[in-house]
Amino acid sequence: MKKIMSVLIMLWIISCQREDTPVREIDQVSRIYIDSAGIDMLNDSLNISYKTRRYYDALGLTDNAAVSLQLKQNKNGRYFLEYTAGAVRKNLNEDNSPTIVRSIIAFQMAYPAHTTASILPIQDTLILDYRFSDAEFRLISARYNGKEALHGKEENAHRIEIHK
């Protein structure tokens, strides 16, 4: 009985040891703002804002793999799209440290039919690059149609500004 108790106590002590595995810091949430000449193009109450908005994973298995972007409003009343995750990520590095992975989201947006703006839908791309290592997963670059769009952080999210 003493041997069994000794073994159980030893197992309990071993199981209580701290792991040396580092905790990965995840920093990937983004707020995407879209404006044109200072007008919030995501505000549905405006007649000239985009009314139809769809987002697709350009690296997905099919051309129409949807990506979830949630329409939200900040404390100043400005609308934004919140992106957390969901698009396929492609490894850009040949080696493994640190790895750079990329997601590409295709934006398809259209104005309301009664506006004088082009009726053809707007098709743009947002390229997101992340640094991925044992210690972190972090957004490091955001380019919209080839232009850098990452503009710092707000409320624990990356701020992506798109000016049309």
PDB file of N, CA and C in Angstrom, residues 98-156:
ATOM      1  N   PRO A  98      10.983  32.948 -38.871  1.00  0.00           N
ATOM      2  CA  PRO A  98       9.554  32.821 -38.600  1.00  0.00           C
ATOM      3  C   PRO A  98       8.789  32.696 -39.912  1.00  0.00           C
ATOM      4  N   THR A  99       7.707  32.043 -39.877  1.00  0.00           N
ATOM      5  CA  THR A  99       6.917  31.816 -41.075  1.00  0.00           C
ATOM      6  C   THR A  99       6.052  33.038 -41.366  1.00  0.00           C
ATOM      7  N   ILE A 100       5.958  33.401 -42.628  1.00  0.00           N
ATOM      8  CA  ILE A 100       5.035  34.441 -43.063  1.00  0.00           C
ATOM      9  C   ILE A 100       3.924  33.736 -43.832  1.00  0.00           C
ATOM     10  N   VAL A 101       2.689  33.963 -43.404  1.00  0.00           N
ATOM     11  CA  VAL A 101       1.540  33.371 -44.087  1.00  0.00           C
ATOM     12  C   VAL A 101       0.665  34.493 -44.627  1.00  0.00           C
ATOM     13  N   ARG A 102      -0.049  34.192 -45.705  1.00  0.00           N
ATOM     14  CA  ARG A 102      -0.856  35.203 -46.395  1.00  0.00           C
ATOM     15  C   ARG A 102      -2.281  34.712 -46.596  1.00  0.00           C
ATOM     16  N   SER A 103      -3.213  35.633 -46.409  1.00  0.00           N
ATOM     17  CA  SER A 103      -4.616  35.429 -46.772  1.00  0.00           C
ATOM     18  C   SER A 103      -4.980  36.502 -47.785  1.00  0.00           C
ATOM     19  N   ILE A 104      -5.834  36.149 -48.739  1.00  0.00           N
ATOM     20  CA  ILE A 104      -6.309  37.121 -49.721  1.00  0.00           C
ATOM     21  C   ILE A 104      -7.830  37.081 -49.720  1.00  0.00           C
ATOM     22  N   ILE A 105      -8.428  38.236 -49.454  1.00  0.00           N
ATOM     23  CA  ILE A 105      -9.884  38.338 -49.429  1.00  0.00           C
ATOM     24  C   ILE A 105     -10.314  39.208 -50.605  1.00  0.00           C
ATOM     25  N   ALA A 106     -11.213  38.666 -51.434  1.00  0.00           N
ATOM     26  CA  ALA A 106     -11.761  39.418 -52.558  1.00  0.00           C
ATOM     27  C   ALA A 106     -13.032  40.127 -52.090  1.00  0.00           C
ATOM     28  N   PHE A 107     -13.090  41.428 -52.316  1.00  0.00           N
ATOM     29  CA  PHE A 107     -14.259  42.232 -51.954  1.00  0.00           C
ATOM     30  C   PHE A 107     -15.107  42.426 -53.201  1.00  0.00           C
ATOM     31  N   GLN A 108     -16.393  42.153 -53.102  1.00  0.00           N
ATOM     32  CA  GLN A 108     -17.322  42.455 -54.188  1.00  0.00           C
ATOM     33  C   GLN A 108     -18.410  43.349 -53.590  1.00  0.00           C
ATOM     34  N   MET A 109     -18.441  44.595 -54.022  1.00  0.00           N
ATOM     35  CA  MET A 109     -19.370  45.570 -53.449  1.00  0.00           C
ATOM     36  C   MET A 109     -20.083  46.292 -54.578  1.00  0.00           C
ATOM     37  N   ALA A 110     -21.338  46.700 -54.315  1.00  0.00           N
ATOM     38  CA  ALA A 110     -22.106  47.411 -55.334  1.00  0.00           C
ATOM     39  C   ALA A 110     -22.900  48.541 -54.691  1.00  0.00           C
ATOM     40  N   TYR A 111     -23.072  49.606 -55.474  1.00  0.00           N
ATOM     41  CA  TYR A 111     -23.893  50.739 -55.051  1.00  0.00           C
ATOM     42  C   TYR A 111     -25.368  50.373 -55.235  1.00  0.00           C
ATOM     43  N   PRO A 112     -26.277  51.123 -54.615  1.00  0.00           N
ATOM     44  CA  PRO A 112     -27.699  50.898 -54.873  1.00  0.00           C
ATOM     45  C   PRO A 112     -28.024  51.218 -56.333  1.00  0.00           C
ATOM     46  N   ALA A 113     -29.051  50.586 -56.869  1.00  0.00           N
ATOM     47  CA  ALA A 113     -29.400  50.731 -58.285  1.00  0.00           C
ATOM     48  C   ALA A 113     -29.786  52.161 -58.658  1.00  0.00           C
ATOM     49  N   HIS A 114     -30.303  52.948 -57.734  1.00  0.00           N
ATOM     50  CA  HIS A 114     -30.792  54.294 -58.063  1.00  0.00           C
ATOM     51  C   HIS A 114     -29.698  55.363 -58.087  1.00  0.00           C
ATOM     52  N   THR A 115     -28.457  55.015 -57.816  1.00  0.00           N
ATOM     53  CA  THR A 115     -27.396  56.026 -57.827  1.00  0.00           C
ATOM     54  C   THR A 115     -26.848  56.218 -59.231  1.00  0.00           C
ATOM     55  N   THR A 116     -26.140  57.312 -59.436  1.00  0.00           N
ATOM     56  CA  THR A 116     -25.524  57.574 -60.738  1.00  0.00           C
ATOM     57  C   THR A 116     -24.167  56.894 -60.861  1.00  0.00           C
ATOM     58  N   ALA A 117     -23.719  56.266 -59.781  1.00  0.00           N
ATOM     59  CA  ALA A 117     -22.432  55.561 -59.810  1.00  0.00           C
ATOM     60  C   ALA A 117     -22.551  54.324 -60.691  1.00  0.00           C
ATOM     61  N   SER A 118     -21.424  53.794 -61.049  1.00  0.00           N
ATOM     62  CA  SER A 118     -21.376  52.601 -61.888  1.00  0.00           C
ATOM     63  C   SER A 118     -22.209  51.479 -61.284  1.00  0.00           C
ATOM     64  N   ILE A 119     -22.997  50.831 -62.111  1.00  0.00           N
ATOM     65  CA  ILE A 119     -23.828  49.718 -61.641  1.00  0.00           C
ATOM     66  C   ILE A 119     -22.992  48.451 -61.514  1.00  0.00           C
ATOM     67  N   LEU A 120     -21.875  48.402 -62.219  1.00  0.00           N
ATOM     68  CA  LEU A 120     -21.018  47.223 -62.126  1.00  0.00           C
ATOM     69  C   LEU A 120     -20.460  47.096 -60.715  1.00  0.00           C
ATOM     70  N   PRO A 121     -20.406  45.879 -60.189  1.00  0.00           N
ATOM     71  CA  PRO A 121     -19.862  45.717 -58.838  1.00  0.00           C
ATOM     72  C   PRO A 121     -18.365  46.017 -58.808  1.00  0.00           C
ATOM     73  N   ILE A 122     -17.920  46.482 -57.676  1.00  0.00           N
ATOM     74  CA  ILE A 122     -16.505  46.771 -57.460  1.00  0.00           C
ATOM     75  C   ILE A 122     -15.849  45.495 -56.967  1.00  0.00           C
ATOM     76  N   GLN A 123     -14.752  45.113 -57.592  1.00  0.00           N
ATOM     77  CA  GLN A 123     -14.038  43.911 -57.176  1.00  0.00           C
ATOM     78  C   GLN A 123     -12.613  44.302 -56.811  1.00  0.00           C
ATOM     79  N   ASP A 124     -12.314  44.182 -55.543  1.00  0.00           N
ATOM     80  CA  ASP A 124     -11.013  44.570 -55.013  1.00  0.00           C
ATOM     81  C   ASP A 124     -10.441  43.424 -54.190  1.00  0.00           C
ATOM     82  N   THR A 125      -9.160  43.538 -53.837  1.00  0.00           N
ATOM     83  CA  THR A 125      -8.544  42.501 -53.002  1.00  0.00           C
ATOM     84  C   THR A 125      -7.818  43.115 -51.812  1.00  0.00           C
ATOM     85  N   LEU A 126      -7.923  42.413 -50.704  1.00  0.00           N
ATOM     86  CA  LEU A 126      -7.214  42.755 -49.476  1.00  0.00           C
ATOM     87  C   LEU A 126      -6.252  41.615 -49.189  1.00  0.00           C
ATOM     88  N   ILE A 127      -4.952  41.923 -49.157  1.00  0.00           N
ATOM     89  CA  ILE A 127      -3.925  40.917 -48.871  1.00  0.00           C
ATOM     90  C   ILE A 127      -3.434  41.137 -47.449  1.00  0.00           C
ATOM     91  N   LEU A 128      -3.548  40.103 -46.633  1.00  0.00           N
ATOM     92  CA  LEU A 128      -3.137  40.156 -45.230  1.00  0.00           C
ATOM     93  C   LEU A 128      -1.956  39.223 -45.020  1.00  0.00           C
ATOM     94  N   ASP A 129      -0.851  39.759 -44.512  1.00  0.00           N
ATOM     95  CA  ASP A 129       0.327  38.951 -44.192  1.00  0.00           C
ATOM     96  C   ASP A 129       0.489  38.881 -42.680  1.00  0.00           C
ATOM     97  N   TYR A 130       0.797  37.670 -42.200  1.00  0.00           N
ATOM     98  CA  TYR A 130       0.949  37.422 -40.769  1.00  0.00           C
ATOM     99  C   TYR A 130       2.314  36.808 -40.492  1.00  0.00           C
ATOM    100  N   ARG A 131       2.890  37.139 -39.342  1.00  0.00           N
ATOM    101  CA  ARG A 131       4.096  36.455 -38.860  1.00  0.00           C
ATOM    102  C   ARG A 131       3.610  35.360 -37.921  1.00  0.00           C
ATOM    103  N   PHE A 132       4.109  34.144 -38.159  1.00  0.00           N
ATOM    104  CA  PHE A 132       3.661  32.979 -37.403  1.00  0.00           C
ATOM    105  C   PHE A 132       4.880  32.244 -36.869  1.00  0.00           C
ATOM    106  N   SER A 133       4.995  32.188 -35.542  1.00  0.00           N
ATOM    107  CA  SER A 133       6.106  31.478 -34.903  1.00  0.00           C
ATOM    108  C   SER A 133       5.577  30.811 -33.644  1.00  0.00           C
ATOM    109  N   ASP A 134       6.483  30.173 -32.905  1.00  0.00           N
ATOM    110  CA  ASP A 134       6.076  29.563 -31.638  1.00  0.00           C
ATOM    111  C   ASP A 134       5.589  30.611 -30.649  1.00  0.00           C
ATOM    112  N   ALA A 135       6.103  31.837 -30.757  1.00  0.00           N
ATOM    113  CA  ALA A 135       5.787  32.880 -29.780  1.00  0.00           C
ATOM    114  C   ALA A 135       4.627  33.781 -30.195  1.00  0.00           C
ATOM    115  N   GLU A 136       4.341  33.879 -31.501  1.00  0.00           N
ATOM    116  CA  GLU A 136       3.317  34.838 -31.916  1.00  0.00           C
ATOM    117  C   GLU A 136       2.637  34.456 -33.219  1.00  0.00           C
ATOM    118  N   PHE A 137       1.445  34.999 -33.382  1.00  0.00           N
ATOM    119  CA  PHE A 137       0.719  35.010 -34.648  1.00  0.00           C
ATOM    120  C   PHE A 137       0.198  36.433 -34.777  1.00  0.00           C
ATOM    121  N   ARG A 138       0.823  37.229 -35.677  1.00  0.00           N
ATOM    122  CA  ARG A 138       0.576  38.672 -35.689  1.00  0.00           C
ATOM    123  C   ARG A 138       0.411  39.184 -37.117  1.00  0.00           C
ATOM    124  N   LEU A 139      -0.597  40.035 -37.313  1.00  0.00           N
ATOM    125  CA  LEU A 139      -0.767  40.724 -38.584  1.00  0.00           C
ATOM    126  C   LEU A 139       0.365  41.730 -38.754  1.00  0.00           C
ATOM    127  N   ILE A 140       1.082  41.658 -39.874  1.00  0.00           N
ATOM    128  CA  ILE A 140       2.214  42.564 -40.090  1.00  0.00           C
ATOM    129  C   ILE A 140       2.024  43.467 -41.308  1.00  0.00           C
ATOM    130  N   SER A 141       1.078  43.121 -42.191  1.00  0.00           N
ATOM    131  CA  SER A 141       0.873  43.939 -43.379  1.00  0.00           C
ATOM    132  C   SER A 141      -0.542  43.731 -43.905  1.00  0.00           C
ATOM    133  N   ALA A 142      -1.136  44.822 -44.401  1.00  0.00           N
ATOM    134  CA  ALA A 142      -2.443  44.759 -45.062  1.00  0.00           C
ATOM    135  C   ALA A 142      -2.374  45.677 -46.277  1.00  0.00           C
ATOM    136  N   ARG A 143      -2.619  45.115 -47.459  1.00  0.00           N
ATOM    137  CA  ARG A 143      -2.585  45.906 -48.686  1.00  0.00           C
ATOM    138  C   ARG A 143      -3.917  45.741 -49.420  1.00  0.00           C
ATOM    139  N   TYR A 144      -4.510  46.876 -49.762  1.00  0.00           N
ATOM    140  CA  TYR A 144      -5.778  46.880 -50.491  1.00  0.00           C
ATOM    141  C   TYR A 144      -5.493  47.362 -51.901  1.00  0.00           C
ATOM    142  N   ASN A 145      -5.703  46.492 -52.869  1.00  0.00           N
ATOM    143  CA  ASN A 145      -5.381  46.788 -54.273  1.00  0.00           C
ATOM    144  C   ASN A 145      -3.951  47.300 -54.425  1.00  0.00           C
ATOM    145  N   GLY A 146      -3.038  46.685 -53.684  1.00  0.00           N
ATOM    146  CA  GLY A 146      -1.625  47.010 -53.785  1.00  0.00           C
ATOM    147  C   GLY A 146      -1.149  48.153 -52.910  1.00  0.00           C
ATOM    148  N   LYS A 147      -2.053  48.875 -52.272  1.00  0.00           N
ATOM    149  CA  LYS A 147      -1.666  50.008 -51.418  1.00  0.00           C
ATOM    150  C   LYS A 147      -1.691  49.585 -49.955  1.00  0.00           C
ATOM    151  N   GLU A 148      -0.638  49.991 -49.222  1.00  0.00           N
ATOM    152  CA  GLU A 148      -0.596  49.685 -47.786  1.00  0.00           C
ATOM    153  C   GLU A 148      -1.808  50.308 -47.104  1.00  0.00           C
ATOM    154  N   ALA A 149      -2.488  49.529 -46.279  1.00  0.00           N
ATOM    155  CA  ALA A 149      -3.718  49.996 -45.641  1.00  0.00           C
ATOM    156  C   ALA A 149      -3.708  49.829 -44.125  1.00  0.00           C
ATOM    157  N   LEU A 150      -2.644  49.257 -43.570  1.00  0.00           N
ATOM    158  CA  LEU A 150      -2.565  49.040 -42.125  1.00  0.00           C
ATOM    159  C   LEU A 150      -2.144  50.345 -41.451  1.00  0.00           C
ATOM    160  N   HIS A 151      -2.975  50.823 -40.515  1.00  0.00           N
ATOM    161  CA  HIS A 151      -2.736  52.123 -39.874  1.00  0.00           C
ATOM    162  C   HIS A 151      -2.831  52.018 -38.359  1.00  0.00           C
ATOM    163  N   GLY A 152      -1.978  51.225 -37.756  1.00  0.00           N
ATOM    164  CA  GLY A 152      -1.928  51.146 -36.297  1.00  0.00           C
ATOM    165  C   GLY A 152      -3.011  50.271 -35.697  1.00  0.00           C
ATOM    166  N   LYS A 153      -3.316  50.558 -34.425  1.00  0.00           N
ATOM    167  CA  LYS A 153      -4.283  49.744 -33.690  1.00  0.00           C
ATOM    168  C   LYS A 153      -5.269  50.637 -32.955  1.00  0.00           C
ATOM    169  N   GLU A 154      -6.429  50.058 -32.681  1.00  0.00           N
ATOM    170  CA  GLU A 154      -7.434  50.701 -31.836  1.00  0.00           C
ATOM    171  C   GLU A 154      -8.218  49.610 -31.123  1.00  0.00           C
ATOM    172  N   GLU A 155      -8.408  49.775 -29.843  1.00  0.00           N
ATOM    173  CA  GLU A 155      -9.187  48.838 -29.028  1.00  0.00           C
ATOM    174  C   GLU A 155      -8.806  47.380 -29.308  1.00  0.00           C
ATOM    175  N   ASN A 156      -7.536  47.065 -29.233  1.00  0.00           N
ATOM    176  CA  ASN A 156      -7.016  45.704 -29.409  1.00  0.00           C
ATOM    177  C   ASN A 156      -7.288  45.110 -30.787  1.00  0.00           C
TER     178      ASN A 156
END
